[in-house]
Tab-separated table of C-alpha atoms in Angstrom:
chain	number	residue	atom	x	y	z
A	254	UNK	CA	41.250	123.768	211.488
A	255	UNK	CA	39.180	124.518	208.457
A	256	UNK	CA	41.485	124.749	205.510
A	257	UNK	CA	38.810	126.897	203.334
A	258	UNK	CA	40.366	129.183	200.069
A	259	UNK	CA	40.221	132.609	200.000
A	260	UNK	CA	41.541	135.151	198.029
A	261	UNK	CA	44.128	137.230	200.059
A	262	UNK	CA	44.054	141.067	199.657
A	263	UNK	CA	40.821	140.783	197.968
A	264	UNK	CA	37.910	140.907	200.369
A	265	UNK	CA	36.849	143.074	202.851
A	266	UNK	CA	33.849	142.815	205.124
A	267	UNK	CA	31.846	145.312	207.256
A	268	UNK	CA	29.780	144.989	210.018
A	269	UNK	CA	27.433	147.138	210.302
A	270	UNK	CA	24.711	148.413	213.263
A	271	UNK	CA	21.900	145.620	214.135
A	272	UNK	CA	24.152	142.591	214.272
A	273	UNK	CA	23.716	140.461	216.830
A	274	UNK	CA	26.767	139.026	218.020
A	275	UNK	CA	30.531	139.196	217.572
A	276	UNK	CA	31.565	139.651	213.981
A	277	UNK	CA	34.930	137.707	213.136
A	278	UNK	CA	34.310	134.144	212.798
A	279	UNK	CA	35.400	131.767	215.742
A	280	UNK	CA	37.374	129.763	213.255
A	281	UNK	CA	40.130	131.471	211.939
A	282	UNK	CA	42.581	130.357	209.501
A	283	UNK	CA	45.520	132.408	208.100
A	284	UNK	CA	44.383	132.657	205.140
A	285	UNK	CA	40.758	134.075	205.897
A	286	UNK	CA	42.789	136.409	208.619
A	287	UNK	CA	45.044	137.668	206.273
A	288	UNK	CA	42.606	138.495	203.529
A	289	UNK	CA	39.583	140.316	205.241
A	290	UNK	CA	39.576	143.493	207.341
A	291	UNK	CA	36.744	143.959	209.551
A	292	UNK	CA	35.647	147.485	209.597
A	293	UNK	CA	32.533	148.154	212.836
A	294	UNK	CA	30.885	150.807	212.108
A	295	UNK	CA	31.293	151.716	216.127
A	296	UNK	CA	27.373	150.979	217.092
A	297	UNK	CA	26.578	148.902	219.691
A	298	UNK	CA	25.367	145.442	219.205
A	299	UNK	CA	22.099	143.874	220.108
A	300	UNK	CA	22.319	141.987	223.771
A	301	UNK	CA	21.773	138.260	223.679
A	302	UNK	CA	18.604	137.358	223.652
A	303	UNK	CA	16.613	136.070	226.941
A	304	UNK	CA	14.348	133.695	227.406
A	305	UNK	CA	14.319	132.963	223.529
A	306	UNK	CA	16.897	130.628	222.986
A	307	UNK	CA	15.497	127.242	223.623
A	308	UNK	CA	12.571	128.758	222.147
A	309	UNK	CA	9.649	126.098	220.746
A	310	UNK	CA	8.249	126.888	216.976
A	311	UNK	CA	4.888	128.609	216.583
A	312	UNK	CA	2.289	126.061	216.995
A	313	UNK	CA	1.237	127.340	213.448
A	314	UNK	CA	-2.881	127.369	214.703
A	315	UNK	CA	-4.028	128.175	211.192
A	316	UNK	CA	-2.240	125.097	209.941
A	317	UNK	CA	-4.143	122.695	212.602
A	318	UNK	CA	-7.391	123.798	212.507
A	319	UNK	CA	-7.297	123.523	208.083
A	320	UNK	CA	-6.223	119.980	208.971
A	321	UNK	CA	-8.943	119.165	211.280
A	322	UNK	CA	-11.511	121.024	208.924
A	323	UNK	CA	-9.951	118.289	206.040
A	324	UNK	CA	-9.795	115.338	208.313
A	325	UNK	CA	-13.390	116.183	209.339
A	326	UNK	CA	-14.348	116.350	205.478
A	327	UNK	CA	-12.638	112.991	204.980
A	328	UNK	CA	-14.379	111.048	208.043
A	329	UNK	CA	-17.795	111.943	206.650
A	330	UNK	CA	-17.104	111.777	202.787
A	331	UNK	CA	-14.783	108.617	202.741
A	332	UNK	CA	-14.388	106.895	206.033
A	333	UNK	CA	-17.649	106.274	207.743
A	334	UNK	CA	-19.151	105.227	203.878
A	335	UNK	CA	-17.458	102.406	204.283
A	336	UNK	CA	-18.520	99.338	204.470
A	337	UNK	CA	-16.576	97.902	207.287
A	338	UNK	CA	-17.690	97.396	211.600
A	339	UNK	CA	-18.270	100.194	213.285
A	340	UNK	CA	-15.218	100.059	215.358
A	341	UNK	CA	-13.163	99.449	212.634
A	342	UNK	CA	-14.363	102.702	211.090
A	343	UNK	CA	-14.130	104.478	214.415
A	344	UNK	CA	-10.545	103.677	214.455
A	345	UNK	CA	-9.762	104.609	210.918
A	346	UNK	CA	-11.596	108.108	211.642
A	347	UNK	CA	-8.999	108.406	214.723
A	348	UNK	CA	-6.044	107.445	212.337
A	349	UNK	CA	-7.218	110.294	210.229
A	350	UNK	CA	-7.309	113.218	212.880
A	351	UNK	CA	-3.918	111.384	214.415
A	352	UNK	CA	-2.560	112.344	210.884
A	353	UNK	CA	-3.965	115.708	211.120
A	354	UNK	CA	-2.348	116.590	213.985
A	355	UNK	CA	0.776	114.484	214.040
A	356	UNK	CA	2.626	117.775	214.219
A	357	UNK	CA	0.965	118.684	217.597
A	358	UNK	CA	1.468	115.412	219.166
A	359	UNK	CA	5.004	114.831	218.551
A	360	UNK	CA	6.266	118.112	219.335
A	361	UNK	CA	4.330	117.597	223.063
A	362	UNK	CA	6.504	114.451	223.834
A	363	UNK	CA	9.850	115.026	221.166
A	364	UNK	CA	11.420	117.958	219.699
A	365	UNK	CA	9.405	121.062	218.253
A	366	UNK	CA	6.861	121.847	215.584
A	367	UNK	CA	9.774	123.227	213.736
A	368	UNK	CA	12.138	120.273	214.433
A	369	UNK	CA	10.586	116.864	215.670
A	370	UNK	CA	13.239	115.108	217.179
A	371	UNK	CA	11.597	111.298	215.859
A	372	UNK	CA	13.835	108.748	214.175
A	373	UNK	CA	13.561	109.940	209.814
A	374	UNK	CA	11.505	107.001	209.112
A	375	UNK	CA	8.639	108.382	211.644
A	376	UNK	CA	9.199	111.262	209.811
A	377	UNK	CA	8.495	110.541	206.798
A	378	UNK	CA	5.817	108.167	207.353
A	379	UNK	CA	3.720	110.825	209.338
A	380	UNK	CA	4.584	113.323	206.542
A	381	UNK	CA	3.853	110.654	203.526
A	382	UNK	CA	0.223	110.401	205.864
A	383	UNK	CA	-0.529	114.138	206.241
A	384	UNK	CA	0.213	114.455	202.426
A	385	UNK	CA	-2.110	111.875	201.593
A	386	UNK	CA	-4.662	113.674	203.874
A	387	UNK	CA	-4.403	116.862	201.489
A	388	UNK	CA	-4.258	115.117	198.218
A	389	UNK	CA	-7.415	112.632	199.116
A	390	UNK	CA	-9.464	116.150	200.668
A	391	UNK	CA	-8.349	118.081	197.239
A	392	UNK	CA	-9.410	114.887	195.066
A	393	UNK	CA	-12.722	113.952	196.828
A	394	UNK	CA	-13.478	117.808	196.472
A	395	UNK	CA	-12.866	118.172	192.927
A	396	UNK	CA	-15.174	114.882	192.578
A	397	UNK	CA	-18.371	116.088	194.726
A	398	UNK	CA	-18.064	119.368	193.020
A	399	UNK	CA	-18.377	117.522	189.374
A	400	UNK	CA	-20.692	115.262	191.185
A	401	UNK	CA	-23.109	118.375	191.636
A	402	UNK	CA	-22.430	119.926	188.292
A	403	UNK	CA	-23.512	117.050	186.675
A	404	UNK	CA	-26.344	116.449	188.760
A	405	UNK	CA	-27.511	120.311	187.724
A	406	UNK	CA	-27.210	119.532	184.234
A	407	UNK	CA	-28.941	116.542	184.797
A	408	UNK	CA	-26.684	113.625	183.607
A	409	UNK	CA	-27.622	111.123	185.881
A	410	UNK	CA	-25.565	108.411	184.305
A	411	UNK	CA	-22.380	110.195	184.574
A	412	UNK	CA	-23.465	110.976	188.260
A	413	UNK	CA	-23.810	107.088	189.032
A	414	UNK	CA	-20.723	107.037	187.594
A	415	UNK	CA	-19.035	109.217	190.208
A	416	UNK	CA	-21.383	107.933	192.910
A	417	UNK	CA	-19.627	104.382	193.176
A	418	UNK	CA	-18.802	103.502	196.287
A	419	UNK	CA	-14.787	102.811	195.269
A	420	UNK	CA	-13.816	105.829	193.459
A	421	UNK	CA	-13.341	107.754	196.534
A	422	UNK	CA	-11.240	105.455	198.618
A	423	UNK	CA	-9.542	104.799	195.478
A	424	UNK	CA	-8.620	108.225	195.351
A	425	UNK	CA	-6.979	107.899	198.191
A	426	UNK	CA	-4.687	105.040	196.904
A	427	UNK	CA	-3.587	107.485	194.653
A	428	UNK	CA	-2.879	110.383	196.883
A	429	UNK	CA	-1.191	107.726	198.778
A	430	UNK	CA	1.033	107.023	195.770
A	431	UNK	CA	2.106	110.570	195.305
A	432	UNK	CA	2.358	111.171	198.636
A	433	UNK	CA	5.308	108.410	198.419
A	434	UNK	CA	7.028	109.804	195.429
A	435	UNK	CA	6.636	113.227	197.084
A	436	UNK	CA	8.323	112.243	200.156
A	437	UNK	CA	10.972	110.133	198.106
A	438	UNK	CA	11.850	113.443	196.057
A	439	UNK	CA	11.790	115.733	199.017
A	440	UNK	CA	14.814	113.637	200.629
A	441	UNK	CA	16.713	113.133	197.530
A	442	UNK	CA	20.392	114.795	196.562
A	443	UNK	CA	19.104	117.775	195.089
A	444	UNK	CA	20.359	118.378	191.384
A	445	UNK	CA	22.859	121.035	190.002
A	446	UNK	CA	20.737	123.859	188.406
A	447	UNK	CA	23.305	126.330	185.859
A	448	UNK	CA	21.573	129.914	185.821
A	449	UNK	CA	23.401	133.073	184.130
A	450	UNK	CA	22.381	136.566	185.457
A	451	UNK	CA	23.477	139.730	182.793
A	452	UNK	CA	23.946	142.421	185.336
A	453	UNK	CA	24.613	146.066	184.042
A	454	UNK	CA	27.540	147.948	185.012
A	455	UNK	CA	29.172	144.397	186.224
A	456	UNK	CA	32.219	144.725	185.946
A	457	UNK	CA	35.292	142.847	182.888
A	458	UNK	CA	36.801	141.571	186.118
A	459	UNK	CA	33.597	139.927	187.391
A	460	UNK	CA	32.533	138.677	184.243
A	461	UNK	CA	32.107	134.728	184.419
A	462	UNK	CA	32.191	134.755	188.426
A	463	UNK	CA	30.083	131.701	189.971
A	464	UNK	CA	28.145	131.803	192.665
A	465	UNK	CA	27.055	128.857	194.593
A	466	UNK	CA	23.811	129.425	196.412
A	467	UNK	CA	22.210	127.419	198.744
A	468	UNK	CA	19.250	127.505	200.303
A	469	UNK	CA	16.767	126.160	203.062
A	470	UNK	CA	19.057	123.381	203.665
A	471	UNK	CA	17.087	122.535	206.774
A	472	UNK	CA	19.468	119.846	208.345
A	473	UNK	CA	17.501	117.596	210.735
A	474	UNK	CA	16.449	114.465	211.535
A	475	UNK	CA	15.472	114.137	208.386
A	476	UNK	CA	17.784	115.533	206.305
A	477	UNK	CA	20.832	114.590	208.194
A	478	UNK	CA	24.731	114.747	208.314
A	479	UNK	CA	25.426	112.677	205.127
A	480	UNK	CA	22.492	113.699	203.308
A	481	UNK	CA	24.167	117.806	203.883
A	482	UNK	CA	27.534	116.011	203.072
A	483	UNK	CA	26.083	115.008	199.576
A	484	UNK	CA	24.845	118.560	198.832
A	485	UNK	CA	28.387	119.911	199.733
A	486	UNK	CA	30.302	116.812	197.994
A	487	UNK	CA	27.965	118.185	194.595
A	488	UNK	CA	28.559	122.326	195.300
A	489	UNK	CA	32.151	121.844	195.742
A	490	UNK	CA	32.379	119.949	192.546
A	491	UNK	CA	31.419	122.898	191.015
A	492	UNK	CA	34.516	124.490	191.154
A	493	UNK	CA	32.605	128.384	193.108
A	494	UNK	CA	34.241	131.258	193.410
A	495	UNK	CA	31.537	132.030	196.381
A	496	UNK	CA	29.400	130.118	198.402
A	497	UNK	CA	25.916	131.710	199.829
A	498	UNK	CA	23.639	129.991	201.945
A	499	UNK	CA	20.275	131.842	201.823
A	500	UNK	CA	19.347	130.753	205.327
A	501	UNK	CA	17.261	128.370	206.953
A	502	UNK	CA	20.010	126.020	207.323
A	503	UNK	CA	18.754	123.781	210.386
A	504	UNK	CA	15.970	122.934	212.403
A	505	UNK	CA	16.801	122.200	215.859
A	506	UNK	CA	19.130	122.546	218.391
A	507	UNK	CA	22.866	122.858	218.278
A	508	UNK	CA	23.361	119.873	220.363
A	509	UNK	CA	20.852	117.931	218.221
A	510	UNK	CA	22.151	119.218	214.741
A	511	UNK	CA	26.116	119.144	215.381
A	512	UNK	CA	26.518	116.466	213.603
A	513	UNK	CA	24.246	117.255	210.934
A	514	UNK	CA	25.642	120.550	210.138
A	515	UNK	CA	29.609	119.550	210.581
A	516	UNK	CA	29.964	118.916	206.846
A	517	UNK	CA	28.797	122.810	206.041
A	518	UNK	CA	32.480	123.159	207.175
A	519	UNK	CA	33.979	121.014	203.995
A	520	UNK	CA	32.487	123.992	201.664
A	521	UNK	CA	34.968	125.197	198.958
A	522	UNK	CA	35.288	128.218	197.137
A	523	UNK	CA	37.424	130.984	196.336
A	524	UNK	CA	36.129	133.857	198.442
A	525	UNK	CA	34.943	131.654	200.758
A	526	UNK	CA	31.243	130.715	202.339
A	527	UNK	CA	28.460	133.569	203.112
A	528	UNK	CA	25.334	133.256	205.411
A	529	UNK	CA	22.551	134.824	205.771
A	530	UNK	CA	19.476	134.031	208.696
A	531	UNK	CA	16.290	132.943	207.295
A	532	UNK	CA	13.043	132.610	209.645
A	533	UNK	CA	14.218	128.827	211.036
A	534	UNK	CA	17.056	130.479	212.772
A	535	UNK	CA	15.251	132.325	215.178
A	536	UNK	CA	13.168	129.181	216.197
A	537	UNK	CA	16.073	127.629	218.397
A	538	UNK	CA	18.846	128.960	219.518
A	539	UNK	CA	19.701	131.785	217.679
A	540	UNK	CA	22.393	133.052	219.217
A	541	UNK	CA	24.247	129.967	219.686
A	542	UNK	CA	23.634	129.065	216.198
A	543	UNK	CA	25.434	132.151	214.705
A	544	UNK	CA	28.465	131.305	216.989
A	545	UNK	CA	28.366	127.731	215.448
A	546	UNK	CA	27.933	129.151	211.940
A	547	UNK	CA	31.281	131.062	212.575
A	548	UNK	CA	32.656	128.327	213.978
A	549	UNK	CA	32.161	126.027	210.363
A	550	UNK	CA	34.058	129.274	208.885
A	551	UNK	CA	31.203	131.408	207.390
A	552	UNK	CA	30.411	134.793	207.319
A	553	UNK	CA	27.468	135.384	208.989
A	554	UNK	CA	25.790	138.831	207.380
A	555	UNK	CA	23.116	140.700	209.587
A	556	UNK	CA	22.745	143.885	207.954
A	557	UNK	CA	25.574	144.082	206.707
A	558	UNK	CA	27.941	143.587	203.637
A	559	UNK	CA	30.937	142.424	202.197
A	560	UNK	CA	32.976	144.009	199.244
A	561	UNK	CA	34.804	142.032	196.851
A	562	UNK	CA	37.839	143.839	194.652
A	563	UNK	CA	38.961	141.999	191.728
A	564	UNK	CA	41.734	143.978	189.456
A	565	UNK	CA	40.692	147.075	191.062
A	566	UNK	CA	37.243	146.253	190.136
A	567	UNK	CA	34.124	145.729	193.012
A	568	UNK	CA	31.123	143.948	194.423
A	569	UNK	CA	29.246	144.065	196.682
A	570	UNK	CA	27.692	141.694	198.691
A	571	UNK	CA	24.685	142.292	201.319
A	572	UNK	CA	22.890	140.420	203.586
A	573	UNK	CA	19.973	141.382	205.459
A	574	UNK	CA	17.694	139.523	208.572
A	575	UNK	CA	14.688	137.985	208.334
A	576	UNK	CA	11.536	139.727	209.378
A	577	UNK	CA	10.762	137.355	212.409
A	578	UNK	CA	13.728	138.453	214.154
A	579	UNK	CA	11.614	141.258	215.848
A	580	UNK	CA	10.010	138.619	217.554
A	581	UNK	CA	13.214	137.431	219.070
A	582	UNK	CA	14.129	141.061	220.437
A	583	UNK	CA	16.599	140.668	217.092
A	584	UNK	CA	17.198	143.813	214.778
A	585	UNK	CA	14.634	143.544	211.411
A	586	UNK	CA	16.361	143.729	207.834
A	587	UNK	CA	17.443	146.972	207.182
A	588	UNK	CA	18.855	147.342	203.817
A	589	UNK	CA	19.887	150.745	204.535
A	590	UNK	CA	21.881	150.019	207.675
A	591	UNK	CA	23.792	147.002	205.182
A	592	UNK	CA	24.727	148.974	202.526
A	593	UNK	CA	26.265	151.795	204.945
A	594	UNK	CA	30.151	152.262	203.844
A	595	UNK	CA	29.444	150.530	200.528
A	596	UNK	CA	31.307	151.164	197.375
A	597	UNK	CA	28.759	153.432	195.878
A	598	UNK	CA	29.949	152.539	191.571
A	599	UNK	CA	29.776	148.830	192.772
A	600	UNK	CA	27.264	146.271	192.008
A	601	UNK	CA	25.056	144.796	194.494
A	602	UNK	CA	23.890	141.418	195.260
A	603	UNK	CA	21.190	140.975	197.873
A	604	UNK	CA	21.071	137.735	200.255
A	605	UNK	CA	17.804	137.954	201.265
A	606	UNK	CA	16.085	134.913	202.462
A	607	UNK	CA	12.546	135.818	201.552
A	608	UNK	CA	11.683	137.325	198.114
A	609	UNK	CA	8.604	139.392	199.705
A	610	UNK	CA	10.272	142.599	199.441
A	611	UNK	CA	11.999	142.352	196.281
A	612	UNK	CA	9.665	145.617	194.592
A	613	UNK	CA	11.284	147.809	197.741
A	614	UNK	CA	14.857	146.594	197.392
A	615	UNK	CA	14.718	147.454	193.942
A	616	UNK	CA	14.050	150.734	194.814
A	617	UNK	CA	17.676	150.834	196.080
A	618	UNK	CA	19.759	150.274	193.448
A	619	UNK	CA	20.412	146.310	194.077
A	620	UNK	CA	21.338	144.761	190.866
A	621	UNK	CA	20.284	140.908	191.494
A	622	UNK	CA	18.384	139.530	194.340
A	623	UNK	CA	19.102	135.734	195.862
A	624	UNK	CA	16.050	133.955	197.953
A	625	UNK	CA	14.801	130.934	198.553
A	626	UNK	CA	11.929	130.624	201.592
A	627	UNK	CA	9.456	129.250	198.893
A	628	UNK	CA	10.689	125.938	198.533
A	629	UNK	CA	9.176	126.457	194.823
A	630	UNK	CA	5.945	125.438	196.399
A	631	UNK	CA	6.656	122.226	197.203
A	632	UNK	CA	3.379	120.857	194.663
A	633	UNK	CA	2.219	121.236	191.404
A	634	UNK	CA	-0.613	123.712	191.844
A	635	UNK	CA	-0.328	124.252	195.519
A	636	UNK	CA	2.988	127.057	194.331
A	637	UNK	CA	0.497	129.885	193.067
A	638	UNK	CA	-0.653	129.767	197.017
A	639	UNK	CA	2.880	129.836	198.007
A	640	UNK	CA	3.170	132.872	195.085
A	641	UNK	CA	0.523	134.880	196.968
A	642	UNK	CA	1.961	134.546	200.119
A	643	UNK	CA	5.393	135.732	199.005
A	644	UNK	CA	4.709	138.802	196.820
A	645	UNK	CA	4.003	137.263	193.888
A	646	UNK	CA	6.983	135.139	193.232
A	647	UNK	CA	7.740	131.446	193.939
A	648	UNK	CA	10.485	130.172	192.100
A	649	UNK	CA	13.359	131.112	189.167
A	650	UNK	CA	14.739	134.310	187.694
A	651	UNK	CA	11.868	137.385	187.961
A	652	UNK	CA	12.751	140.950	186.549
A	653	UNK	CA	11.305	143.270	188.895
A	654	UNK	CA	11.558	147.190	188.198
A	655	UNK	CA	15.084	146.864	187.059
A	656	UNK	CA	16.540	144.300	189.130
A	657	UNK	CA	16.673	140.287	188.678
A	658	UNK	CA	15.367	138.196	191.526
A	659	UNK	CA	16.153	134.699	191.679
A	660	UNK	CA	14.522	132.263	194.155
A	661	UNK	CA	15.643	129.013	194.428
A	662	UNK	CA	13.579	126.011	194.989
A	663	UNK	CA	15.727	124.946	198.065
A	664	UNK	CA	18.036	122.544	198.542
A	665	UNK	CA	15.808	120.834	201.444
A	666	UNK	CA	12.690	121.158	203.479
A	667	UNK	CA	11.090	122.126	206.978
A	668	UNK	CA	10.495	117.798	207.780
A	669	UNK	CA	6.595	119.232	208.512
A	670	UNK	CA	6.212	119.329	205.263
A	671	UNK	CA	8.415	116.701	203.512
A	672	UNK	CA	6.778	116.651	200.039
A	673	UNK	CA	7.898	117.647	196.370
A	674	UNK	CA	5.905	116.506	193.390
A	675	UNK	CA	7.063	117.894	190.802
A	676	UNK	CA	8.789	120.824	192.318
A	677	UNK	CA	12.755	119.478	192.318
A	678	UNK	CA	15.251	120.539	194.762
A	679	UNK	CA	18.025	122.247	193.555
A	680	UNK	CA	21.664	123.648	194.093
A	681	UNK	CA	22.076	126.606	192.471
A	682	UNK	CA	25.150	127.505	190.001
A	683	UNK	CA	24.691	131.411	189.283
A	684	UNK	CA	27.146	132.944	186.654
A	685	UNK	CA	27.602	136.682	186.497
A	686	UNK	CA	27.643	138.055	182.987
A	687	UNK	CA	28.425	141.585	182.140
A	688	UNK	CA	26.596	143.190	179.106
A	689	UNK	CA	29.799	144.035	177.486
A	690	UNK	CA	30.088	140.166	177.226
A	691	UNK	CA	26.507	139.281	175.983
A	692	UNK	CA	26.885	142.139	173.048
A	693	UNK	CA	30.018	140.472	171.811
């Protein structure tokens, strides 16, 4: 039995309408008995879902045919110049679209698109390859597009210069070298990262309370059981007096990722261990994945919310879906529906896995906002894509129309996409400061 400390008397948690399964966790010590009361707002829950649980990741079209567009660039621009055998060439051009598609073909004969079910050095050699596919496209690119530049302004000797047979496929070498550090950063122990959010109205009680958030853990072949052991090992050692995971916390199956995800259940921290779904959740097993998130001893919150009471004094807590759910015949965040019974002079938090709708929350009176989803853009350069696509924000603290939104970098990756350079990893140390405390 999970030996987990909470603070007795002190918490209470609500369910509200649109959760999907049972409510009190499966593991249930005395002391997290004892100190929560469950209050069900008396709507019915969603019905397990059918057909959806062994479901298979979107096959992400848009992402295949930009590779083969890429792969088709490189063929032409940096392959078939070579000066090598035909069939030697032929077979490098088939390498190339291989690497293009590696996604494709290993999820037809092992695992998923979202979790390939290869040994983690296939893994990250395919994902080290399709890196070095994007880097040597953007390079080349950049170099044809001087190339013409100069050839309009009509410096022909800089244009030899770029014209030499080498400097393309040496390009390569050095996406190739990127692509390695990239890879090696993406499956390294992320770092501690200390933030401190001022909230107004916080209350003296709350002032100085830590919150441990992680995010887009993404255990998996990849990232496995002691790698997610090492993250937990570093939260616990910072001493939390909550821990919130900001979803995506696997890719897989629960038969696959049992062992992976068993450590979540060594967490520490005062009031004990939040979850919230991100998108990942939904792309396996859903429902049997919020039963074995209960089962490590977390709080699973779907639309719903938790209030913590310190000296008379309270917080509030809310967690919301992700928007894919509707797709899974799940209920779509409703911020409305989670903040039903809430302590209306408390402060809210927000555990919402993607910061997209961060403008609209703020509309409703939520004082900080926690996301990750992002992964802080995984590459230099490539985040301001990864900005567009989420509303304008990528990564770190954002004021936004009167509330703070913080989105983490991630503690891991989807193993598609196994790449940071120079975008770190992090676990995330948030301390709550009143503004009583910051004008003294």
């Amino acid at each position: 039995m999970v030996a987990r400390s909470h603070r007795a008397d002190a918490v209470s948690w609500h369910a509200c309408a649109g959760t999907a399964s049972p409510r009190r966790p499966l593991a249930d010590p005395p002391a997290l008995a004892h100190g929560i009361h469950i209050a069900d707002h008396g709507r019915p829950t969603s019905p397990r879902p059918r057909g959806s649980l062994l479901f298979h990741a979107p096959g992400c079209p848009v992402l295949s045919v930009i590779a083969v567009v890429l792969a088709s660039f490189l063929v032409i621009r940096v392959v078939w110049p070579l000066r090598l055998p035909v069939p030697v060439r032929l077979l490098l051009a088939l390498a190339v679209y291989g690497m293009a598609l590696h996604h494709r073909i290993v999820a037809s004969f092992a695992g998923t698109m979202a979790s390939p079910e290869i040994p983690a050095l296939a893994i990250a050699t395919l994902g080290t390859g399709f890196i070095t596919l994007l880097l040597t496209a953007l390079f080349v690119l950049a170099l044809d597009l001087l190339t013409l530049l100069l050839w309009a302004l009509r410096r022909k000797a800089a244009v030899a210069v770029l014209r030499r047979p080498m400097l393309r496929p040496g390009a390569a070498g050095v996406a190739l070298l990127l692509s390695l550090y990239g890879t090696w950063q993406a499956m390294a122990v992320p770092q501690v990262r200390q933030v401190e959010v001022t909230i107004a109205g916080l209350p003296a009680a709350f002032d100085g309370y830590r919150i441990l958030q992680l995010t887009d853990i993404h255990a998996s072949r990849l990232l496995t059981g002691d790698w997610v052991a090492q993250v937990v090992a570093a939260g616990n050692a910072q001493h939390p007096d909550l821990v919130v995971i900001t979803g995506d916390l696997v890719d897989g199956s629960t038969t696959a990722r049992a062992d992976d995800v068993r450590p979540l259940a060594d967490l520490r921290a005062t009031d004990g261990v939040i979850a919230i779904t991100g998108n990942h959740e939904y792309y396996s097993q859903y429902y049997d994945w919020m039963q074995a998130f209960r089962a490590l001893d977390m709080l699973v919150l779907e639309n719903s919310h938790l209030q913590l009471r310190r000296a008379g004094a309270a917080l509030t807590i809310v967690g919301v879906t992700d928007p894919v759910a509707v797709r899974y015949l799940q209920p779509p965040p409703d911020l409305d529906v989670a903040l039903e019974g809430a302590d209306p002079s408390a402060p809210v938090i927000l555990l919402d896995h993607r910061p997209t709708a961060a403008r609209a929350n703020a509309t409703r009176g939520v004082a900080l906002q926690l996301s990750g989803h992002t992964h802080g853009g995984h590459i230099v350069g490539m985040d301001q894509l990864v900005r567009r696509a989420n509303g304008g924000f990528v990564s770190g603290l954002y004021q936004v129309d009167g509330m703070q939104l913080y989105v983490s970098n991630g503690a891991g990756l989807w193993p598609g996409f196994a790449s940071r350079i120079g975008v770190p990893s992090e676990i995330t140390v948030i301390t709550l400061r009143s503004v009583r405390n910051q004008q003294q």
